[in-house]
mmCIF file of C-alpha atoms (C1' of nucleotides) in Angstrom:
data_model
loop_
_atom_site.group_PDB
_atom_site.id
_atom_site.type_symbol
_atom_site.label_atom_id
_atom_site.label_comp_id
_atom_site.label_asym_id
_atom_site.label_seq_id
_atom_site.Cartn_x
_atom_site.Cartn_y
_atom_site.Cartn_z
ATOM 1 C CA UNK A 1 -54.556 14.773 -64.656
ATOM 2 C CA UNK A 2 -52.992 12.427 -62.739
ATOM 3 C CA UNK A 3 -56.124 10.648 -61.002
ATOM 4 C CA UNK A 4 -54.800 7.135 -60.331
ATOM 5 C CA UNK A 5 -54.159 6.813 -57.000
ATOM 6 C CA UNK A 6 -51.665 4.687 -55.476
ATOM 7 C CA UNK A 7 -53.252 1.922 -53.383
ATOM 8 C CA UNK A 8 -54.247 -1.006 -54.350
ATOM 9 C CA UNK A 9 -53.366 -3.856 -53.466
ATOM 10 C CA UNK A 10 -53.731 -6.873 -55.633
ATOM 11 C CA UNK A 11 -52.263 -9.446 -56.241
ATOM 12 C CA UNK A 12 -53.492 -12.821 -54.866
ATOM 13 C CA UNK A 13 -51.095 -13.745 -53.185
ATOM 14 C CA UNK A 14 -49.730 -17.065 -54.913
ATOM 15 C CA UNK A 15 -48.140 -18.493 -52.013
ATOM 16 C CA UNK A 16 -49.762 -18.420 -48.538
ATOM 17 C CA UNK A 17 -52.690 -20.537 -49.462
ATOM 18 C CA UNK A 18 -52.087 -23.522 -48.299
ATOM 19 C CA UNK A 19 -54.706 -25.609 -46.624
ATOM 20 C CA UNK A 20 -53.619 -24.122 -43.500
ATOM 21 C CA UNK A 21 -50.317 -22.126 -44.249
ATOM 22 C CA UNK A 22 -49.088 -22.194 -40.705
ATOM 23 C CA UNK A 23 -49.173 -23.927 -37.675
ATOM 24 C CA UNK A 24 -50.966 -20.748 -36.135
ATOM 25 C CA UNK A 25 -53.770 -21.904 -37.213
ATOM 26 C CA UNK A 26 -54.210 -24.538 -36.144
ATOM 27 C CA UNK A 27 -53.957 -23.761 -33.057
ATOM 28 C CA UNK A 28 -55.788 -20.302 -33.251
ATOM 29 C CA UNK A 29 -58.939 -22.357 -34.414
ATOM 30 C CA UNK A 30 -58.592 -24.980 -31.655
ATOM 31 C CA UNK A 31 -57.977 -22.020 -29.333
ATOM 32 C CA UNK A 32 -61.515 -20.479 -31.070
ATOM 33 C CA UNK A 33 -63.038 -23.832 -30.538
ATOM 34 C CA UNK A 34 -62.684 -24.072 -27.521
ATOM 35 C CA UNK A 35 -63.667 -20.370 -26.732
ATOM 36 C CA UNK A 36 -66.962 -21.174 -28.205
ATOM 37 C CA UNK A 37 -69.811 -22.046 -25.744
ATOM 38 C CA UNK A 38 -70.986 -25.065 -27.613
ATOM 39 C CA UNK A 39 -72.735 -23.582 -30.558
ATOM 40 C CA UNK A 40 -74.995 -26.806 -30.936
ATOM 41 C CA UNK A 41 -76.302 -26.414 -27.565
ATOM 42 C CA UNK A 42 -76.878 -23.032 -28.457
ATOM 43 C CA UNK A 43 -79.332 -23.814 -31.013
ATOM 44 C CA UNK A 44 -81.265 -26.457 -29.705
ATOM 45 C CA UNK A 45 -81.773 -24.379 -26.335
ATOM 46 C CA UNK A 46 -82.717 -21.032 -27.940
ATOM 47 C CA UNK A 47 -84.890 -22.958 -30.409
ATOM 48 C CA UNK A 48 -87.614 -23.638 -27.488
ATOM 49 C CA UNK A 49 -88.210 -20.148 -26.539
ATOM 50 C CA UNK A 50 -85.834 -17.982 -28.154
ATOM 51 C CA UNK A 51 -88.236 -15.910 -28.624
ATOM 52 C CA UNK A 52 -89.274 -15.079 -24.782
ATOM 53 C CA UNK A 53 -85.638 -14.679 -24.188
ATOM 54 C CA UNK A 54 -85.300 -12.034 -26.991
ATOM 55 C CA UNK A 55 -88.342 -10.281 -25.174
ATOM 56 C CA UNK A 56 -87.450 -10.254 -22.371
ATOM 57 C CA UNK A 57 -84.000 -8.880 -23.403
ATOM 58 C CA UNK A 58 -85.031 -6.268 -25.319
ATOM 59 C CA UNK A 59 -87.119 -5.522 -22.409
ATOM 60 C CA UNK A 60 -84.051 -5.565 -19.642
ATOM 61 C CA UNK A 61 -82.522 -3.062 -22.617
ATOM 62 C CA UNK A 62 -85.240 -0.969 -22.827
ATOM 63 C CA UNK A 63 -85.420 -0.509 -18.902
ATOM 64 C CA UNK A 64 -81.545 -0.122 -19.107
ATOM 65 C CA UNK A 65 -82.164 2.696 -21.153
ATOM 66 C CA UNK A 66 -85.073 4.602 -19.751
ATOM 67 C CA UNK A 67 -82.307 5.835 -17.736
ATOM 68 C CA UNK A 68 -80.860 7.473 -19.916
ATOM 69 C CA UNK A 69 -81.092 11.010 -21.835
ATOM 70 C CA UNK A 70 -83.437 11.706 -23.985
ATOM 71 C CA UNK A 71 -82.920 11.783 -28.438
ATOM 72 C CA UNK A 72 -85.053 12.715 -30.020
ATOM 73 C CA UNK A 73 -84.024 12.061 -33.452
ATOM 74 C CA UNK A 74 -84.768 8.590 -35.589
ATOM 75 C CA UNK A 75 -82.985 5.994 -34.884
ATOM 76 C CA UNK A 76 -81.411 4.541 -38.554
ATOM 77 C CA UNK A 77 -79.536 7.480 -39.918
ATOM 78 C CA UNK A 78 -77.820 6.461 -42.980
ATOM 79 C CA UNK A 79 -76.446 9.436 -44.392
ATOM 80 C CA UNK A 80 -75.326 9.849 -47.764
ATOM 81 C CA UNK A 81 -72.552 12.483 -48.223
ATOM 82 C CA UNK A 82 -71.856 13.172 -51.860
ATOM 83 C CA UNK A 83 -68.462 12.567 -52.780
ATOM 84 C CA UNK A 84 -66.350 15.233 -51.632
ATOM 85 C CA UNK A 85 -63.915 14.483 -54.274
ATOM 86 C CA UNK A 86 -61.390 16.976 -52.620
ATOM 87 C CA UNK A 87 -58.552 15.100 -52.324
ATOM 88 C CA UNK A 88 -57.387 15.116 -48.601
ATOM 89 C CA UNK A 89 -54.587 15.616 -47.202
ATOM 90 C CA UNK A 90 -52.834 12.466 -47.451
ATOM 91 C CA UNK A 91 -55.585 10.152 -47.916
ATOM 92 C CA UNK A 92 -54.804 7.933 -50.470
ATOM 93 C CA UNK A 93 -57.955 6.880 -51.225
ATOM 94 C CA UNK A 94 -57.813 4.281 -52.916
ATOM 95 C CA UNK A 95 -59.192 3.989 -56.476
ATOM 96 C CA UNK A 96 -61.596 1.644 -57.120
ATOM 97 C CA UNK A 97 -63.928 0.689 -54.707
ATOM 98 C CA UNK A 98 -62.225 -1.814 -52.601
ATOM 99 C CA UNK A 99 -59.988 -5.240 -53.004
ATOM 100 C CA UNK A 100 -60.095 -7.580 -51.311
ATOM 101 C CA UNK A 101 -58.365 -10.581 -50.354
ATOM 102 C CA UNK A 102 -57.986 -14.461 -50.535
ATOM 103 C CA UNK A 103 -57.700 -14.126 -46.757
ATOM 104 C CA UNK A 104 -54.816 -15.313 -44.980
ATOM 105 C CA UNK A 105 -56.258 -18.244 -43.453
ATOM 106 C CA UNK A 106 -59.672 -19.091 -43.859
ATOM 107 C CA UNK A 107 -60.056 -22.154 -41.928
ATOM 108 C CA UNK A 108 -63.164 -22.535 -40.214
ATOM 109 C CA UNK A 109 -65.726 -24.865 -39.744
ATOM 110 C CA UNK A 110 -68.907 -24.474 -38.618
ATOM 111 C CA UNK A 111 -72.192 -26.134 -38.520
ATOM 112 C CA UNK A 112 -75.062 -24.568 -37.176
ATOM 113 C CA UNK A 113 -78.382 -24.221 -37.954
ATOM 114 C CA UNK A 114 -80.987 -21.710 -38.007
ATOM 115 C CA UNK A 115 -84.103 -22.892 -35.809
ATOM 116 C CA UNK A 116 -86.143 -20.512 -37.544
ATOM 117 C CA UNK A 117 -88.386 -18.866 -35.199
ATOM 118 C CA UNK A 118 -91.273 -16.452 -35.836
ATOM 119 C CA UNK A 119 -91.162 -13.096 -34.278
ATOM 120 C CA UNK A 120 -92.270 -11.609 -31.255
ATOM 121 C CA UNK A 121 -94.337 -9.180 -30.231
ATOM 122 C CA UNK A 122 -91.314 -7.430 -28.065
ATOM 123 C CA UNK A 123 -92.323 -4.007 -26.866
ATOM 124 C CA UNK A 124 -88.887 -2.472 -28.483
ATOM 125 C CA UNK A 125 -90.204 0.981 -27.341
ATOM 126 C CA UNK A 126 -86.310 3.028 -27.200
ATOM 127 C CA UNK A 127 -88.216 5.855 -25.454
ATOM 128 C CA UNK A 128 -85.725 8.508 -25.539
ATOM 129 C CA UNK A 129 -82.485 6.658 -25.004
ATOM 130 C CA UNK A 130 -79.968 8.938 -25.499
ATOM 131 C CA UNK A 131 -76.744 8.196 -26.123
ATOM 132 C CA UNK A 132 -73.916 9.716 -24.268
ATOM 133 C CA UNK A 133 -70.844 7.972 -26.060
ATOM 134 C CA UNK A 134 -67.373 9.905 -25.098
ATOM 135 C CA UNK A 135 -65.461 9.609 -28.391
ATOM 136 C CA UNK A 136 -62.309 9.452 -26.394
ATOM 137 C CA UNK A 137 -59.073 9.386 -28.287
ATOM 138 C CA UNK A 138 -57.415 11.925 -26.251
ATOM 139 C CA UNK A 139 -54.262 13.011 -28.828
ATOM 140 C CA UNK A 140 -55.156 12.582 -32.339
ATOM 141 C CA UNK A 141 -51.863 12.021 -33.312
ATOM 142 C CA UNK A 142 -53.033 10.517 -36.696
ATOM 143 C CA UNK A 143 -53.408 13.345 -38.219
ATOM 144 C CA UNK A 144 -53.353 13.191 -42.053
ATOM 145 C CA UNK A 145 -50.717 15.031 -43.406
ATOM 146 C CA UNK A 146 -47.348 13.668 -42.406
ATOM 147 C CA UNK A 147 -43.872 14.443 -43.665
ATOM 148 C CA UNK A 148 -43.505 11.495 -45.834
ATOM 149 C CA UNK A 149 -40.570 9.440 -45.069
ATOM 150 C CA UNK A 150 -40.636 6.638 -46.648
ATOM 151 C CA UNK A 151 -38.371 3.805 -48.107
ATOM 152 C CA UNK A 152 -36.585 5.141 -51.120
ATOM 153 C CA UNK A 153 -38.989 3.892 -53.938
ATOM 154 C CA UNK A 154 -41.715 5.843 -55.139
ATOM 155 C CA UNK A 155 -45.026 4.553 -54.334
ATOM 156 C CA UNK A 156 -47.738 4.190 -56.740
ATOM 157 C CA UNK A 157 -47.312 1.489 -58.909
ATOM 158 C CA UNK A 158 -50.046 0.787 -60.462
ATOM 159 C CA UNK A 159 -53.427 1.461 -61.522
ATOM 160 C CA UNK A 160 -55.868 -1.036 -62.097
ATOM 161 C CA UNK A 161 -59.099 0.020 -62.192
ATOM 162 C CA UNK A 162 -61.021 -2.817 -60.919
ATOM 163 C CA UNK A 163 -61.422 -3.737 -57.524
ATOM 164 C CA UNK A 164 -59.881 -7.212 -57.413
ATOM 165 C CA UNK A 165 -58.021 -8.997 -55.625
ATOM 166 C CA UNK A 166 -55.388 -8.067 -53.537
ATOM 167 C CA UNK A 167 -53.802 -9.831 -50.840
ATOM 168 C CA UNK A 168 -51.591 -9.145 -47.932
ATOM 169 C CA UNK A 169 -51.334 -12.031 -47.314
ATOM 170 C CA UNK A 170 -48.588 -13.640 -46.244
ATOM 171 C CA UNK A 171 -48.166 -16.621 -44.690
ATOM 172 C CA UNK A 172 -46.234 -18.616 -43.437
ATOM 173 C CA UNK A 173 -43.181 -17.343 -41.791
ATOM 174 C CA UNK A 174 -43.262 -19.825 -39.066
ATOM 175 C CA UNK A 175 -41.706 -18.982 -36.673
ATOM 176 C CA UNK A 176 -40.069 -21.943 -35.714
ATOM 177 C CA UNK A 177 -40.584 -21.460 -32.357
ATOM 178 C CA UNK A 178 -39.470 -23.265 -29.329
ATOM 179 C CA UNK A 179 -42.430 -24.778 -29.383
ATOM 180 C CA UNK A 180 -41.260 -28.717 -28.678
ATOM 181 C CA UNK A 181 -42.961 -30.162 -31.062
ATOM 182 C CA UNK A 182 -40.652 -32.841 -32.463
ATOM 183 C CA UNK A 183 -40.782 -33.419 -36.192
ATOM 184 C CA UNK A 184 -43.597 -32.178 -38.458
ATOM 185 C CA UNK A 185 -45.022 -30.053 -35.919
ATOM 186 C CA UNK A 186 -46.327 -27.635 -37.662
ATOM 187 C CA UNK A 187 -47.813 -25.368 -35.330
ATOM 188 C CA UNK A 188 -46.153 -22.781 -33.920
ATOM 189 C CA UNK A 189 -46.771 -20.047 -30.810
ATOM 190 C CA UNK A 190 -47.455 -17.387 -31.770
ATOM 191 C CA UNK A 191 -47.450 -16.036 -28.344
ATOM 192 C CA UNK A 192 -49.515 -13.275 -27.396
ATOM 193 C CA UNK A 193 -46.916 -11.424 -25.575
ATOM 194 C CA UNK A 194 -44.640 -10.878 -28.081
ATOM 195 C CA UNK A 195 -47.107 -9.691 -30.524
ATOM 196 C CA UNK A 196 -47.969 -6.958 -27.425
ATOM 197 C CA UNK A 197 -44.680 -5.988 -26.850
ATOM 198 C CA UNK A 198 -43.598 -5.831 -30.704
ATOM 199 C CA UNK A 199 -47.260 -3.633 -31.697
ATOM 200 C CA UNK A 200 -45.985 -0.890 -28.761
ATOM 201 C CA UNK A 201 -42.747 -1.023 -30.156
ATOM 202 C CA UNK A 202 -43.684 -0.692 -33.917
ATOM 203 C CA UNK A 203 -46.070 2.186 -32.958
ATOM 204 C CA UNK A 204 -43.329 3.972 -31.355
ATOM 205 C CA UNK A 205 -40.740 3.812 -33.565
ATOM 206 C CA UNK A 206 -43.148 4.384 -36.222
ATOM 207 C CA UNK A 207 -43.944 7.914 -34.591
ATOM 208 C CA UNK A 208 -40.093 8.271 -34.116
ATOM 209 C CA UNK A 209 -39.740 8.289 -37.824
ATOM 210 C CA UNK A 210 -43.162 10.429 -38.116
ATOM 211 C CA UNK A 211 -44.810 8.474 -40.140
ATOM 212 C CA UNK A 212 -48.327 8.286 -39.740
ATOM 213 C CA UNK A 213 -50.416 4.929 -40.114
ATOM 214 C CA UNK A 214 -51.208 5.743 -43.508
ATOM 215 C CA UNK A 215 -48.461 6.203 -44.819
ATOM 216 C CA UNK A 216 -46.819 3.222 -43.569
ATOM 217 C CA UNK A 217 -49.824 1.125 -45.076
ATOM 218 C CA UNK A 218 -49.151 2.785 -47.954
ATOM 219 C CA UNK A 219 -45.503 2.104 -48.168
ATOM 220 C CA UNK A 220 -46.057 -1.588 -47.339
ATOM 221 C CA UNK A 221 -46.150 -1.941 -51.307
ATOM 222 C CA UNK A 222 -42.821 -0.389 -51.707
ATOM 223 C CA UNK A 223 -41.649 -3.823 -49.676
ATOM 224 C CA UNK A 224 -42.433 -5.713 -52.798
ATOM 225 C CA UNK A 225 -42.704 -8.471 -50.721
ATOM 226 C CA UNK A 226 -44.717 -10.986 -52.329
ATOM 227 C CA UNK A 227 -48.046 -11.049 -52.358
ATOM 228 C CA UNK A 228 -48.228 -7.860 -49.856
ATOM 229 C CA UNK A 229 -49.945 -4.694 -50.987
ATOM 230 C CA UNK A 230 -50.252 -2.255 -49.076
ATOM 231 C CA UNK A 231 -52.958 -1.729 -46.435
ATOM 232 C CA UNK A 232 -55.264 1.293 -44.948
ATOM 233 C CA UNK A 233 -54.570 2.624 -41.987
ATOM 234 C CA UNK A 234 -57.669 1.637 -40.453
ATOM 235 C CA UNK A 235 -55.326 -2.316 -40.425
ATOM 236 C CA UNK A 236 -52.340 -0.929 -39.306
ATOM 237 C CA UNK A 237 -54.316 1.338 -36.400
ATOM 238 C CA UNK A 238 -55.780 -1.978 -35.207
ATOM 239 C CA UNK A 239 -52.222 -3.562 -35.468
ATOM 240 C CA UNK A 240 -50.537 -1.272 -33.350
ATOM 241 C CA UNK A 241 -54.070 -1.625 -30.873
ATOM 242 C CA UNK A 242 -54.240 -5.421 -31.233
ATOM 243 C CA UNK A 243 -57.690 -5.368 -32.326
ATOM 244 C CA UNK A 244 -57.122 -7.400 -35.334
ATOM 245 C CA UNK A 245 -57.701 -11.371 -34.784
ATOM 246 C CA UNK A 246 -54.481 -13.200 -33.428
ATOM 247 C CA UNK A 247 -53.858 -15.067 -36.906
ATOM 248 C CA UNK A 248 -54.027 -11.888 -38.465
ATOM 249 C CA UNK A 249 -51.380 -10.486 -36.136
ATOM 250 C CA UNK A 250 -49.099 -12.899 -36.162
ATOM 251 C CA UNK A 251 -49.417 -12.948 -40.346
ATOM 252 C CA UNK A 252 -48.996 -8.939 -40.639
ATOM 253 C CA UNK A 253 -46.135 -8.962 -37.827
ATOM 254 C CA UNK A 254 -43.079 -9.809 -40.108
ATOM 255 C CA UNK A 255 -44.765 -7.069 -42.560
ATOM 256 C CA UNK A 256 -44.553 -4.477 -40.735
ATOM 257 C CA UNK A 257 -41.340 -5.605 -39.261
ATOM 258 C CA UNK A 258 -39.803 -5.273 -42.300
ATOM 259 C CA UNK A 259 -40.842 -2.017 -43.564
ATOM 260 C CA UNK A 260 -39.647 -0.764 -40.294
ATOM 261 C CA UNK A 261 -36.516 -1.478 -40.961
ATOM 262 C CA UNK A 262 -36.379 -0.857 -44.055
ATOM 263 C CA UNK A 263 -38.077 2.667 -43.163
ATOM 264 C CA UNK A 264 -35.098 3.533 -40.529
ATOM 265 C CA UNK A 265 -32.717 2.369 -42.827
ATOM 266 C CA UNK A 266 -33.895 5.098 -45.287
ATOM 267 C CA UNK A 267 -34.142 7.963 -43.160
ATOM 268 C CA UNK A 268 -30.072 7.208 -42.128
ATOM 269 C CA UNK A 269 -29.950 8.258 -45.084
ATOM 270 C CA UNK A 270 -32.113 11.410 -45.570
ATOM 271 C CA UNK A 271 -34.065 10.203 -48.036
ATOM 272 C CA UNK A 272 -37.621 11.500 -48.463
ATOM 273 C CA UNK A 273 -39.928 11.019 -51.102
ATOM 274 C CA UNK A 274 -43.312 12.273 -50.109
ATOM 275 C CA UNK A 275 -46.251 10.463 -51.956
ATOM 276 C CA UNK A 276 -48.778 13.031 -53.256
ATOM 277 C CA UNK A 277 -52.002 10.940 -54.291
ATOM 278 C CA UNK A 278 -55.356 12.550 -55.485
ATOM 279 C CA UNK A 279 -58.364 10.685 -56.903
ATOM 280 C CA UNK A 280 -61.768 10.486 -55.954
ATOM 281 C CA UNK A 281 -64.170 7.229 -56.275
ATOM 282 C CA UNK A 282 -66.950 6.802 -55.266
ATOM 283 C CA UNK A 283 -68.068 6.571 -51.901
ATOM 284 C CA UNK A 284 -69.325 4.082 -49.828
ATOM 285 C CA UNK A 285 -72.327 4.686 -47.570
ATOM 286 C CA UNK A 286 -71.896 3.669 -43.702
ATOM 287 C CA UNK A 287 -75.098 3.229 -42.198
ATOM 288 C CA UNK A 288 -75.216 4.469 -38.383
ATOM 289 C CA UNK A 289 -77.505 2.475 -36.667
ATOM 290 C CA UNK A 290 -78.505 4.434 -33.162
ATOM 291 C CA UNK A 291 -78.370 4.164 -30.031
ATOM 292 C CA UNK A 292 -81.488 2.293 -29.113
ATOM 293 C CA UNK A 293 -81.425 -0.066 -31.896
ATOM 294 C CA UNK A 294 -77.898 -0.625 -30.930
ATOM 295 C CA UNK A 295 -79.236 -1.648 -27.667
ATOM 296 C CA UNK A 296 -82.045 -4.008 -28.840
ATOM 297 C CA UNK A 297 -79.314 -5.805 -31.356
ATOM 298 C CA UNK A 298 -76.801 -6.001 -28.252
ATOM 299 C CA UNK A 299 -80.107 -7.749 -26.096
ATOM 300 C CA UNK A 300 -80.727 -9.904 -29.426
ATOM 301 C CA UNK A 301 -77.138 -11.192 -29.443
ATOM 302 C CA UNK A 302 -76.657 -11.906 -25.691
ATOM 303 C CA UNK A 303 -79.301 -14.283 -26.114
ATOM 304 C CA UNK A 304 -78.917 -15.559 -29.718
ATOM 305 C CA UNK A 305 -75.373 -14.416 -31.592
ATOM 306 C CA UNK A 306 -76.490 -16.060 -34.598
ATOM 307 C CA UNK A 307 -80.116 -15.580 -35.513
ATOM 308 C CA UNK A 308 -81.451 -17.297 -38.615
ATOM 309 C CA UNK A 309 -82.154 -15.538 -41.701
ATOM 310 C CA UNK A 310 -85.689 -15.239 -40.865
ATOM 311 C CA UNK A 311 -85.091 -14.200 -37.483
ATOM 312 C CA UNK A 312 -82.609 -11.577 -38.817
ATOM 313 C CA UNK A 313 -85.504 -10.380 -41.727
ATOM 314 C CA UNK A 314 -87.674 -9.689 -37.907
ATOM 315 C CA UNK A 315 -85.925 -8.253 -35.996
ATOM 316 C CA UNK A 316 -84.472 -5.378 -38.806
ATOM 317 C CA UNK A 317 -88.031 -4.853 -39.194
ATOM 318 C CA UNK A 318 -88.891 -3.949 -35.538
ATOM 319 C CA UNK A 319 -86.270 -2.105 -35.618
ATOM 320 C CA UNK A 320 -86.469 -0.627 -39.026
ATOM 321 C CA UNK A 321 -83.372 -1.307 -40.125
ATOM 322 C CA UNK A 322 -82.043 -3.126 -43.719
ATOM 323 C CA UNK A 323 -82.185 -6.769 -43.428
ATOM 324 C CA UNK A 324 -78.588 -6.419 -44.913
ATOM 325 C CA UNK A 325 -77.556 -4.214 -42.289
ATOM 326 C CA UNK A 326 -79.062 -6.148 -39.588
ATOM 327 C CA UNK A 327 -77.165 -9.342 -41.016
ATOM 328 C CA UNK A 328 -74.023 -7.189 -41.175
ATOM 329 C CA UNK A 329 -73.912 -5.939 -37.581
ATOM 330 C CA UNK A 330 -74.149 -9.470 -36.076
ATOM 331 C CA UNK A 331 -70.872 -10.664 -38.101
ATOM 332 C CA UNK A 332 -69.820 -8.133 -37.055
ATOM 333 C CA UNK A 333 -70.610 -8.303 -33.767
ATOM 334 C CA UNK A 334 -69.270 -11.954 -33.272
ATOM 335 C CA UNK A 335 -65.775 -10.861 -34.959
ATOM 336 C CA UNK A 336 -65.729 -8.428 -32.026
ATOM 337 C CA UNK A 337 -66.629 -10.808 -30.046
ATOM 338 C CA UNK A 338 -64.367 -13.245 -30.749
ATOM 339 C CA UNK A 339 -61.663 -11.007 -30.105
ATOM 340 C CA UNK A 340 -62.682 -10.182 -27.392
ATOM 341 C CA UNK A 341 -62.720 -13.322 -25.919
ATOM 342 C CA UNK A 342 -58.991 -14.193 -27.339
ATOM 343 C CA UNK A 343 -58.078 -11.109 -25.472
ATOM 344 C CA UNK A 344 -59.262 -12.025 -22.151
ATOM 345 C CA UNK A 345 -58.040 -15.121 -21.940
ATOM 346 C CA UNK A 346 -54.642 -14.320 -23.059
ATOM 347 C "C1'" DA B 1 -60.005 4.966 -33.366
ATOM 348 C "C1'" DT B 2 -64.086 2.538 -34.879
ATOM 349 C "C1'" DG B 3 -68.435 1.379 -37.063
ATOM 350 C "C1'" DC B 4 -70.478 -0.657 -40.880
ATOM 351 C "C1'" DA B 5 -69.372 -2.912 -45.438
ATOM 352 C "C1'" DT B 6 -67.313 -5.825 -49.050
ATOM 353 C "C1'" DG B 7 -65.727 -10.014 -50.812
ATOM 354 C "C1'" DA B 8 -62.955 -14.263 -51.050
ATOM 355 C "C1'" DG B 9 -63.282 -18.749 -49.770
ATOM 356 C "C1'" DG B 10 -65.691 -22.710 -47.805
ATOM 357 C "C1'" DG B 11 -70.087 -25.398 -47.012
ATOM 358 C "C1'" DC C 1 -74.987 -17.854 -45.161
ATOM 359 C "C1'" DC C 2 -70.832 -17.740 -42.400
ATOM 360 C "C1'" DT C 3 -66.083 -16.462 -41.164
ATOM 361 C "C1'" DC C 4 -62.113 -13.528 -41.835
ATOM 362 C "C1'" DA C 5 -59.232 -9.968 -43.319
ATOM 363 C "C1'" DT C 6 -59.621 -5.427 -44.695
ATOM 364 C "C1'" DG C 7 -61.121 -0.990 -45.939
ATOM 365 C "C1'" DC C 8 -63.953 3.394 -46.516
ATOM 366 C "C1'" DA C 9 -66.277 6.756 -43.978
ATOM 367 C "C1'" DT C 10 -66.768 8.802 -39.646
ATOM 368 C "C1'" DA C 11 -66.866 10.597 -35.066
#
DNA sequence: ATGCATGAGGG
DNA sequence: CCTCATGCATA
């Protein structure tokens, strides 16, 4: 009876929208700029003989690989699983498909061009490559059950049952920092370091209180902060591992702050409300893409990050993969990338 | 903890 | 189509 489950975050956030809401961002995308290796030469240089370069890369993969183990299965496994409807543990699976978000910042810029190239004839032969990943995690300590101990205030509030908008966004807290700028500065630091130290610090305390990461994004909407929803764990996981982009730490960090405090405060006081959730929607499919075609898109992006549409449509075929999911996995990719890079230089 | 996916927003 | 912020589904 009671199928309506408790996450969802709408809400568009009214206020952080600004053209660029803080002075992070600024910076951040001047910090991204620069991190770029000039995307124009890019293009004109991999237009000559892009294509060479993409053999020739798949070929240093395949060698790469020939060391490896053998696997025998097919490469694109995109598995289905029927809804399990059971309702987990604590998952709160959210009801409708998913929400999204006007996006805290969305400032980009970006002008680059496709050259368009034809295919090759690479010799993408993944013998038996073999894929010897160590899932490594060591303590699963997010387990999904947890005593809930949340903020006083029940949980679900609402229902909608169409995937709209949500928004956790928040903006702008600057954080006036010491930044000199003299008068309108705008921008602020968000310094690296103290988004490090305060993501170890959150994590522990958060485990002090034994509350797992879904259950603190769940209780995010209890905060009834403006134009903050909750989140999934899967966000606050990558807060507490700084694997989420540096705007998006610095926007989440007073967030979280705040329901940690607020989450202590309600524990001095024994309160416990546990948040029981059940609901099933429908699921989503996650495509694996193996091993060796892993490889070959890894060899494709070291030499081209961002293929053109019709280099995209060529290279899923080779390696028999969606165009979609081809497309997909190279956002993806540079998003990891682009941490990546923010990370080692900071 | 992460991989693949969705969607808003901007061009 | 891309970038970004997020999330479901998974390993």
């Amino acid at each position: 009876m009671m199928s309506m489950n408790s996450k969802q975050p709408f809400s568009v956030h009214p206020i952080l929208h600004e053209p660029k809401y803080t002075p992070l961002h600024t910076s951040s995308e001047a910090i991204r700029r620069a991190c770029l290796p000039t995307p124009s030469l890019q293009g004109n240089i991999f237009a000559g003989f892009d294509e060479s370069l993409l053999q020739r890369a798949e070929a240093l993969a395949a060698v790469d690989i020939v060391a490896q183990k053998s696997h025998p299965f097919k490469p694109d496994a995109t598995y289905h699983t029927m809804t399990t409807m059971t309702s987990m543990t604590c998952t709160p699976t959210s009801s409708s498909g998913h929400l999204h978000h006007p996006s805290v910042l969305t400032s980009h810029h970006h002008s680059h061009h496709q050259p368009s190239q034809g295919l090759e004839g690479d010799l993408l032969d993944h013998l038996t490559p073999g894929l010897a990943l160590g899932a490594m995690a060591g303590p699963d300590v997010c387990s999904a059950a947890t005593h809930g101990a949340h903020a006083h205030m029940s949980a679900i509030n609402h229902m909608s049952h169409h995937h709209h908008a949500q928004s956790v966004n928040m903006h702008a807290h600057n954080l006036a920092s010491h930044a000199g700028l003299g008068s309108g500065g705008v921008e602020a630091e968000p310094d690296p370091r103290e988004l490090e130290s305060f993501a170890e610090r959150f994590k522990q305390r958060r485990i002090k209180l034994g509350v797992t990461q879904a259950d603190v994004g769940a209780a995010l909407a209890n905060l009834k902060i403006p134009g903050v929803g909750c989140l999934s764990q899967s966000t606050i996981c990558r807060f507490e591992s700084l694997t989420l982009s540096h705007n998006n730490m610095v926007a989440l960090k007073p967030i979280l702050e705040a329901w940690l405090e607020e989450a202590e405060r309600a524990q001095r006081e024994k309160m416990a409300k546990p948040e029981i959730f059940s609901g099933a929607d429908k699921k989503r499919k996650r495509t694996s893409i193996a091993a060796p075609e892993k490889r070959s898109l890894e060899a494709y992006f070291a030499v081209q990050p961002r293929p053109s549409s019709e280099k995209i449509a060529a290279i899923a075929e080779k390696l028999d993969l969606k165009k979609n999911v081809v497309r997909v996995w190279f956002c993806n990719q540079r998003q990891k990338q682009k941490r990546m890079k923010f990370s080692a230089t900071h």
